[in-house]
PDB file of C-alpha atoms in Angstrom:
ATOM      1  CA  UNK A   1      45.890 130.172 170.816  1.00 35.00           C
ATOM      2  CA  UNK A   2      48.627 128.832 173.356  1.00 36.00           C
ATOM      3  CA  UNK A   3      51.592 130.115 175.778  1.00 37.00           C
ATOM      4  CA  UNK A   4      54.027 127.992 176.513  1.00 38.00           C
ATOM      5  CA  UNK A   5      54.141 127.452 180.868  1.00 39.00           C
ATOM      6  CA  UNK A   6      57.547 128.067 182.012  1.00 42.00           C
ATOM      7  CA  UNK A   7      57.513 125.882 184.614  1.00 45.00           C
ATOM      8  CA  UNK A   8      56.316 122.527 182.946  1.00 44.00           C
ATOM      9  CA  UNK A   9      57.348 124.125 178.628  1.00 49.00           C
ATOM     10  CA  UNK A  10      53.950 122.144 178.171  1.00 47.00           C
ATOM     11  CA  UNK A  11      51.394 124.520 176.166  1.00 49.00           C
ATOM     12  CA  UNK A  12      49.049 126.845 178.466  1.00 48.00           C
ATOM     13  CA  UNK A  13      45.751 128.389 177.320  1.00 46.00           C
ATOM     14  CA  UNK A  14      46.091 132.141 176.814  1.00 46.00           C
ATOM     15  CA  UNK A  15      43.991 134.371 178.578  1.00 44.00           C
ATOM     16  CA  UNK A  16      40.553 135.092 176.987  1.00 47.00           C
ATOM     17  CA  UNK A  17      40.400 138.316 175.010  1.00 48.00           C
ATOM     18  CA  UNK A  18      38.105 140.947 176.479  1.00 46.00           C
ATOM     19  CA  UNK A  19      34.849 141.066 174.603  1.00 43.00           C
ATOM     20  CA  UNK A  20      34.460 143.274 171.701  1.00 48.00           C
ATOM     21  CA  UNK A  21      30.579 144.918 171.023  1.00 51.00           C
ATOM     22  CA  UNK A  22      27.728 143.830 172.577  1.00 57.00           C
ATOM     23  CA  UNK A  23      28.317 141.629 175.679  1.00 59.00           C
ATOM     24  CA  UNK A  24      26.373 138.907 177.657  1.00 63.00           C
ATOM     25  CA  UNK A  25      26.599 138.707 181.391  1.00 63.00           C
ATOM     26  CA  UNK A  26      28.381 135.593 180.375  1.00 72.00           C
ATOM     27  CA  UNK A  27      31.054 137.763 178.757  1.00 78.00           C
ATOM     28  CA  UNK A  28      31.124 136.611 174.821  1.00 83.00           C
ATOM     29  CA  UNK A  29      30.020 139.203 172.694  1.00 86.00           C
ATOM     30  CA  UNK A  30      27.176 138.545 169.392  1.00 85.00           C
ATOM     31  CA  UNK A  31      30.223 138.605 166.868  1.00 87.00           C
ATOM     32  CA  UNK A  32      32.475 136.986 168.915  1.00 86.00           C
ATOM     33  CA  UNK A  33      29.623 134.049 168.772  1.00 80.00           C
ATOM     34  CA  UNK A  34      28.811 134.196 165.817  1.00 81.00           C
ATOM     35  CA  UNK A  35      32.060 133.898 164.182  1.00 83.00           C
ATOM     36  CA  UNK A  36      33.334 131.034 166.587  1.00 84.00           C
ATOM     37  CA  UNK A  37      30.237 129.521 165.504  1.00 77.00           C
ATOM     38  CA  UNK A  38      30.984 130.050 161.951  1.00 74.00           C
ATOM     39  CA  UNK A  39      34.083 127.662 162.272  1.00 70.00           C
ATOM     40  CA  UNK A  40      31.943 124.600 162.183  1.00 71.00           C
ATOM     41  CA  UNK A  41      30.559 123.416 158.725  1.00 75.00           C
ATOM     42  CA  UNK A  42      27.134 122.597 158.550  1.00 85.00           C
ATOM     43  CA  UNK A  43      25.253 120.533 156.166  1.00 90.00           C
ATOM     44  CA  UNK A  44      22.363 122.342 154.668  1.00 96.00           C
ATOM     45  CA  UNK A  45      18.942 121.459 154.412  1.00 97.00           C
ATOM     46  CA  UNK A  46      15.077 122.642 153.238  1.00 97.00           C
ATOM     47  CA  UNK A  47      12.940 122.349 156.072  1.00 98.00           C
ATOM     48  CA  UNK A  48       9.043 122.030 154.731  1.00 97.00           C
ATOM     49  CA  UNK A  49       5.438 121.857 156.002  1.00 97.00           C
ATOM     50  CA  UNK A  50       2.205 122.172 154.534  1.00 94.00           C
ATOM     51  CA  UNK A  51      -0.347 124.562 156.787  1.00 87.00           C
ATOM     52  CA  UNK A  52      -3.735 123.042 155.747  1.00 82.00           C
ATOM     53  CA  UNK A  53      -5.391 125.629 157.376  1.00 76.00           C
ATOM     54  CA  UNK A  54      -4.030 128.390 155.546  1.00 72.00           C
ATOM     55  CA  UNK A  55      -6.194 129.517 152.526  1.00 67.00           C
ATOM     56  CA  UNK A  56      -8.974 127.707 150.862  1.00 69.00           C
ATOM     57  CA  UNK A  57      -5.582 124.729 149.303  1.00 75.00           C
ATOM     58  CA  UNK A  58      -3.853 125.469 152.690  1.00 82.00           C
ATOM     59  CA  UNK A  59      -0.259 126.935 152.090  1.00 90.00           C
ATOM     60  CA  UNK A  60       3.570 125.123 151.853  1.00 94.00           C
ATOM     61  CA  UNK A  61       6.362 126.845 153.785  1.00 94.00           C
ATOM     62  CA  UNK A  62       9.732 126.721 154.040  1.00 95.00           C
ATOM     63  CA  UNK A  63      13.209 127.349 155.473  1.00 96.00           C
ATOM     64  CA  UNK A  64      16.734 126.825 155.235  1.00 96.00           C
ATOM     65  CA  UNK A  65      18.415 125.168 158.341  1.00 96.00           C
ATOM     66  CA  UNK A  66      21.956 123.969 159.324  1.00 94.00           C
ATOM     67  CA  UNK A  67      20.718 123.476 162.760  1.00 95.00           C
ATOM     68  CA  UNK A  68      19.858 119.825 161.752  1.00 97.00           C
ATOM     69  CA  UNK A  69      20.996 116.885 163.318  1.00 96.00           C
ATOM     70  CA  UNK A  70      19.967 113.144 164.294  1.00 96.00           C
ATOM     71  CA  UNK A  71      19.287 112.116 167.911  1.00 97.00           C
ATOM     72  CA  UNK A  72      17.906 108.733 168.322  1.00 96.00           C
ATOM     73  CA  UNK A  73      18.209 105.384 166.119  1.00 96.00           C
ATOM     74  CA  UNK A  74      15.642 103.560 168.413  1.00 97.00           C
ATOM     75  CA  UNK A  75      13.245 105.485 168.320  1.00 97.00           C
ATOM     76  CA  UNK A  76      14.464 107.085 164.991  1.00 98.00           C
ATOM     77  CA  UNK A  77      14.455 111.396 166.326  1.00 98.00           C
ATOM     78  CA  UNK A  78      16.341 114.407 164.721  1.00 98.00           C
ATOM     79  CA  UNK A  79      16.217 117.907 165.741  1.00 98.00           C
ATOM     80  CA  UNK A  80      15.734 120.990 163.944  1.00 98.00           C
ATOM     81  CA  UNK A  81      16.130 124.781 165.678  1.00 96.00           C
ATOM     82  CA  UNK A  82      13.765 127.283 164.809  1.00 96.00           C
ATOM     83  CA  UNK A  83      13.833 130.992 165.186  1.00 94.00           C
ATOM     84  CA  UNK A  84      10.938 131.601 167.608  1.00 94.00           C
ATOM     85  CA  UNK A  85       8.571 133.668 166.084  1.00 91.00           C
ATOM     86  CA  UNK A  86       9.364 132.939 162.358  1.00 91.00           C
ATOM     87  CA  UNK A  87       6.820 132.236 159.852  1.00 89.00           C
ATOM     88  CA  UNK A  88       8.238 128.139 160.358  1.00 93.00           C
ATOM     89  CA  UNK A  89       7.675 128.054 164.006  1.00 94.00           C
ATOM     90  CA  UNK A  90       4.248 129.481 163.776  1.00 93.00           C
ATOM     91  CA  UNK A  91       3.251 127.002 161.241  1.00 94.00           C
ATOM     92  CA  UNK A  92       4.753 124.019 163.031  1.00 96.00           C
ATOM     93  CA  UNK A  93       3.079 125.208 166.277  1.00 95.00           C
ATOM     94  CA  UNK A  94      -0.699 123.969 165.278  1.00 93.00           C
ATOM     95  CA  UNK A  95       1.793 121.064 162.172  1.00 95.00           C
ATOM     96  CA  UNK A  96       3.370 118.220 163.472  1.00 97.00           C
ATOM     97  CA  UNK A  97       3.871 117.398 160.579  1.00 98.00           C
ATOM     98  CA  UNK A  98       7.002 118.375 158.610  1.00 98.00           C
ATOM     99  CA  UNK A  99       9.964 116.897 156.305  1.00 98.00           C
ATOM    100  CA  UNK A 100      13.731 117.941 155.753  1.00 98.00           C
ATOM    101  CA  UNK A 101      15.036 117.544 152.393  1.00 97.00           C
ATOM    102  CA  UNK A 102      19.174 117.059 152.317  1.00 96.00           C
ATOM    103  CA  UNK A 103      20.356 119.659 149.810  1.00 96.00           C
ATOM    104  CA  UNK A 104      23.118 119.146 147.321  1.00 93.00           C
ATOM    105  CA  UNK A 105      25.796 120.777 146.162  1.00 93.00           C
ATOM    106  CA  UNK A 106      24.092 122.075 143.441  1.00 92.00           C
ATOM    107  CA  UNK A 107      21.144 123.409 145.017  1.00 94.00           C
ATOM    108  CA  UNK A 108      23.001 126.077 146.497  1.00 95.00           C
ATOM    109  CA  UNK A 109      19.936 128.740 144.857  1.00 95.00           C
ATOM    110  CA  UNK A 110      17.201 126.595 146.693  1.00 95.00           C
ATOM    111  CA  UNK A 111      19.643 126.949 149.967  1.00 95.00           C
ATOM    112  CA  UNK A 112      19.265 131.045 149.493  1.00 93.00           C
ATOM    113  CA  UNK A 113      16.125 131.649 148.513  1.00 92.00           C
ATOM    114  CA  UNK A 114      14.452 129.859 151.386  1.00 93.00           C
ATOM    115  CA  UNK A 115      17.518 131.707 153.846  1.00 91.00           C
ATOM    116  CA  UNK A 116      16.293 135.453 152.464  1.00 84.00           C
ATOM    117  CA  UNK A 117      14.495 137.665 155.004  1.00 77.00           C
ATOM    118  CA  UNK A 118      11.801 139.785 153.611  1.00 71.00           C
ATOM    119  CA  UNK A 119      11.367 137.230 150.756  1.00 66.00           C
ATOM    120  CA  UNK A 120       7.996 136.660 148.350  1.00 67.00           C
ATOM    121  CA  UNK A 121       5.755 134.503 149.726  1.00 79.00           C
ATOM    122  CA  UNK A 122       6.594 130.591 150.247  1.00 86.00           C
ATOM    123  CA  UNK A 123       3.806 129.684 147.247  1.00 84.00           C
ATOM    124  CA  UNK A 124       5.690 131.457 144.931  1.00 86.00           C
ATOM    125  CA  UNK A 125       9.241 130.143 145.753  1.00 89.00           C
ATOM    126  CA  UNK A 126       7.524 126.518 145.921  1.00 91.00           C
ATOM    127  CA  UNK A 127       5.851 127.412 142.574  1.00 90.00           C
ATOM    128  CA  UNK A 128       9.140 127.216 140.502  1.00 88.00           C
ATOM    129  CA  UNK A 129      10.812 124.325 142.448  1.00 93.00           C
ATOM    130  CA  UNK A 130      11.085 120.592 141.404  1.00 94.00           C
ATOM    131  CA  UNK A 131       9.135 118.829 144.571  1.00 95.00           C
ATOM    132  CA  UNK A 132       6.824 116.182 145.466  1.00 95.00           C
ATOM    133  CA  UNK A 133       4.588 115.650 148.115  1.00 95.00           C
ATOM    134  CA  UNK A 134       5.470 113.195 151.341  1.00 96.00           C
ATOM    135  CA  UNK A 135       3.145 110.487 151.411  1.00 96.00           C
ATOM    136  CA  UNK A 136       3.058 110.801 155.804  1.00 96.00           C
ATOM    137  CA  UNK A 137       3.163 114.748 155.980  1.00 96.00           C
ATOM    138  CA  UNK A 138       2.232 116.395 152.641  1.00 95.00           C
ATOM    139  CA  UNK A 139       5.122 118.274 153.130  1.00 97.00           C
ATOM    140  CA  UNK A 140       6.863 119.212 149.871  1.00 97.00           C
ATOM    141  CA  UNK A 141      10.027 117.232 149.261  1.00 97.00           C
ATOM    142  CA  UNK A 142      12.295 118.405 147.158  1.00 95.00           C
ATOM    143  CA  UNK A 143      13.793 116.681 143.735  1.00 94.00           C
ATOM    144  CA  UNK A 144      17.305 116.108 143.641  1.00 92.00           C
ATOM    145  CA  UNK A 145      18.135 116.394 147.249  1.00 93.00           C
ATOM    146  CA  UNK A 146      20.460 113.798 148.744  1.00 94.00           C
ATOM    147  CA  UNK A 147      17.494 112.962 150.926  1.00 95.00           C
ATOM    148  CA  UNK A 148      14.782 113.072 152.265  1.00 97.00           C
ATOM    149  CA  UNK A 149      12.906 112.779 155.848  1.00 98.00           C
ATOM    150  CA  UNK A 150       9.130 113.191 156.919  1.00 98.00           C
ATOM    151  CA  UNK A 151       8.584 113.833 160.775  1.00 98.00           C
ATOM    152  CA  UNK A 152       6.401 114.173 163.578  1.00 98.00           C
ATOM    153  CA  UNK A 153       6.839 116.578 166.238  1.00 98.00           C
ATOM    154  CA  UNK A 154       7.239 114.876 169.993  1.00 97.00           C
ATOM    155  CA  UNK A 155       8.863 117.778 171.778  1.00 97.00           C
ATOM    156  CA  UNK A 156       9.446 121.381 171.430  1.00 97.00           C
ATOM    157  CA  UNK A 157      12.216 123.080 174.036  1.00 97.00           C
ATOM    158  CA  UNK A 158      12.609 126.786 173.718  1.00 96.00           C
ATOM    159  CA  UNK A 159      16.372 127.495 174.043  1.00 94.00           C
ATOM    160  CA  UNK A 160      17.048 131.425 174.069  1.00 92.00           C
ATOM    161  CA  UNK A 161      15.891 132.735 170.964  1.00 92.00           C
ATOM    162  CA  UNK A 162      15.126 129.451 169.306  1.00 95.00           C
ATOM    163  CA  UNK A 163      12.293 126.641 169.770  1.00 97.00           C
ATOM    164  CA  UNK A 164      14.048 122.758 168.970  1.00 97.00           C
ATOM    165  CA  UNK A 165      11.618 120.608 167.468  1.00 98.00           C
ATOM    166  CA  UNK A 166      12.516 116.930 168.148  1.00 98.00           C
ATOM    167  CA  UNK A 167      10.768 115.287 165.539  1.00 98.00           C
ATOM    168  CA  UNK A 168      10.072 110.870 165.011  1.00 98.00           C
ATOM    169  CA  UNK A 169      11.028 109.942 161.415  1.00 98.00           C
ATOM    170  CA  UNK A 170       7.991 108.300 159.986  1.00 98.00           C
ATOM    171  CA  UNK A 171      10.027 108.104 156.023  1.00 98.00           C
ATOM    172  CA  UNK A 172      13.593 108.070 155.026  1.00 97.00           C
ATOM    173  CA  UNK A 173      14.294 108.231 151.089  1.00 94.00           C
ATOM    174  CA  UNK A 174      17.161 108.032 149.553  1.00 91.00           C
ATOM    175  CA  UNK A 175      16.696 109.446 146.325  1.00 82.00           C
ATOM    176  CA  UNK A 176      19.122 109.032 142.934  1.00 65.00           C
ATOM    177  CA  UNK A 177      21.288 112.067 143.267  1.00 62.00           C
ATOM    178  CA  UNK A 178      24.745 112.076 142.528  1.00 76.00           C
ATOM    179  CA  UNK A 179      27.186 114.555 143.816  1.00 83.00           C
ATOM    180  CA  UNK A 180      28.660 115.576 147.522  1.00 90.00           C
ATOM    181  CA  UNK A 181      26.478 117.609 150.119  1.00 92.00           C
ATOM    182  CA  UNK A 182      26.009 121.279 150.093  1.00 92.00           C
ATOM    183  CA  UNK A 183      27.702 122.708 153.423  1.00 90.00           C
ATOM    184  CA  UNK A 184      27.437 126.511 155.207  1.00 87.00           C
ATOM    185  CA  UNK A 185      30.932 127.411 156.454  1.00 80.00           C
ATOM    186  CA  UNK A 186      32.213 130.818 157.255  1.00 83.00           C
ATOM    187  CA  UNK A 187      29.569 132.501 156.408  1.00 84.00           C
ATOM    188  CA  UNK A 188      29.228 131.240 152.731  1.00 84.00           C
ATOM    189  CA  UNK A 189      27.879 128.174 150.851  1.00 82.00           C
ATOM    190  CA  UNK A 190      30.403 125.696 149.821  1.00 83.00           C
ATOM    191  CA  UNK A 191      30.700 122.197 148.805  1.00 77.00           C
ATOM    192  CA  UNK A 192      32.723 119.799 150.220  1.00 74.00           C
ATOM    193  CA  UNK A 193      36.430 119.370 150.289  1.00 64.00           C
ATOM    194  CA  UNK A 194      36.951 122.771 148.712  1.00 51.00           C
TER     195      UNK A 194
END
């Protein structure tokens, strides 16, 4: 929002609203954040490891991220954020190993049932999903995505609540799939252009 200056009729920025709830000492409240925050599409995207140490087969997990981008060309990096704490960060603590599948439009399901809290265990959501394994992490990738990315952590920052894992790509694929990107925006799945 802008004021017009008197003096120069060139637009001024208004003065910041107080905060509303829950404050920082920096002064922006949680909501006020978060819905700033939910202004800026996102593509979506399955982030997946296998945890050979867990169970006698070892155990695939999974989450959904929009907090996904690319860093480097030379060397080839991309960063995911991770809640610290989270089933995903504890796996990928002792894994270096990991993969991102780029979701589609039409995997907007896959999108929420990785994103529920409180959910069934990962086997089980794996169990009825179309994947295949990456040849460099084991991770499951899944079918149809727009593509596809196996990594190796280099570097983990912890950044408030989150841990960024900077990962090398040791794959790319670019798989078949037709149709646009599936993109978080305001709060709700959506695909692009509409």
């Amino acid at each position: 929002m802008f004021t017009t200056s008197a003096a120069s009729g060139s637009p001024a920025p208004a003065a910041p609203a107080a905060p509303s709830g829950p404050g920082h000492a920096e002064g922006v409240s949680n909501e006020e954040f978060r819905a700033a925050m939910s202004r800026l599409a996102a593509g979506v995207v399955l982030v997946t490891a296998h945890d050979p140490e867990d169970g006698p087969r070892g155990e695939d997990a999974g989450m959904t991220a929009t907090a996904f981008v690319s860093v480097s060309l030379d060397p080839p990096l991309v960063m995911v954020s991770v809640r610290t704490g989270s089933r995903m960060d504890d796996v990928l603590t002792d894994q270096p190993l990991w993969a991102v599948s780029l979701l589609g439009e039409d995997q907007r399901d896959i999108a929420g049932r990785f994103a529920m809290s409180g959910r069934l265990s990962d086997s089980l959501l794996f169990a009825s999903l179309p994947h295949t394994r990456g040849a460099y992490t084991g991770a499951p990738l899944v079918e149809g995505g727009l593509g596809a990315v196996e990594c190796r952590t280099e570097q983990r920052v912890r950044a408030g609540d989150h841990t960024l894992l900077i990962g090398r790509v040791l794959s790319a694929a670019l798989p078949s799939a037709e149709g646009g990107p599936l993109v978080y925006y305001r709060g709700r799945y959506r695909h692009l252009g509409r």
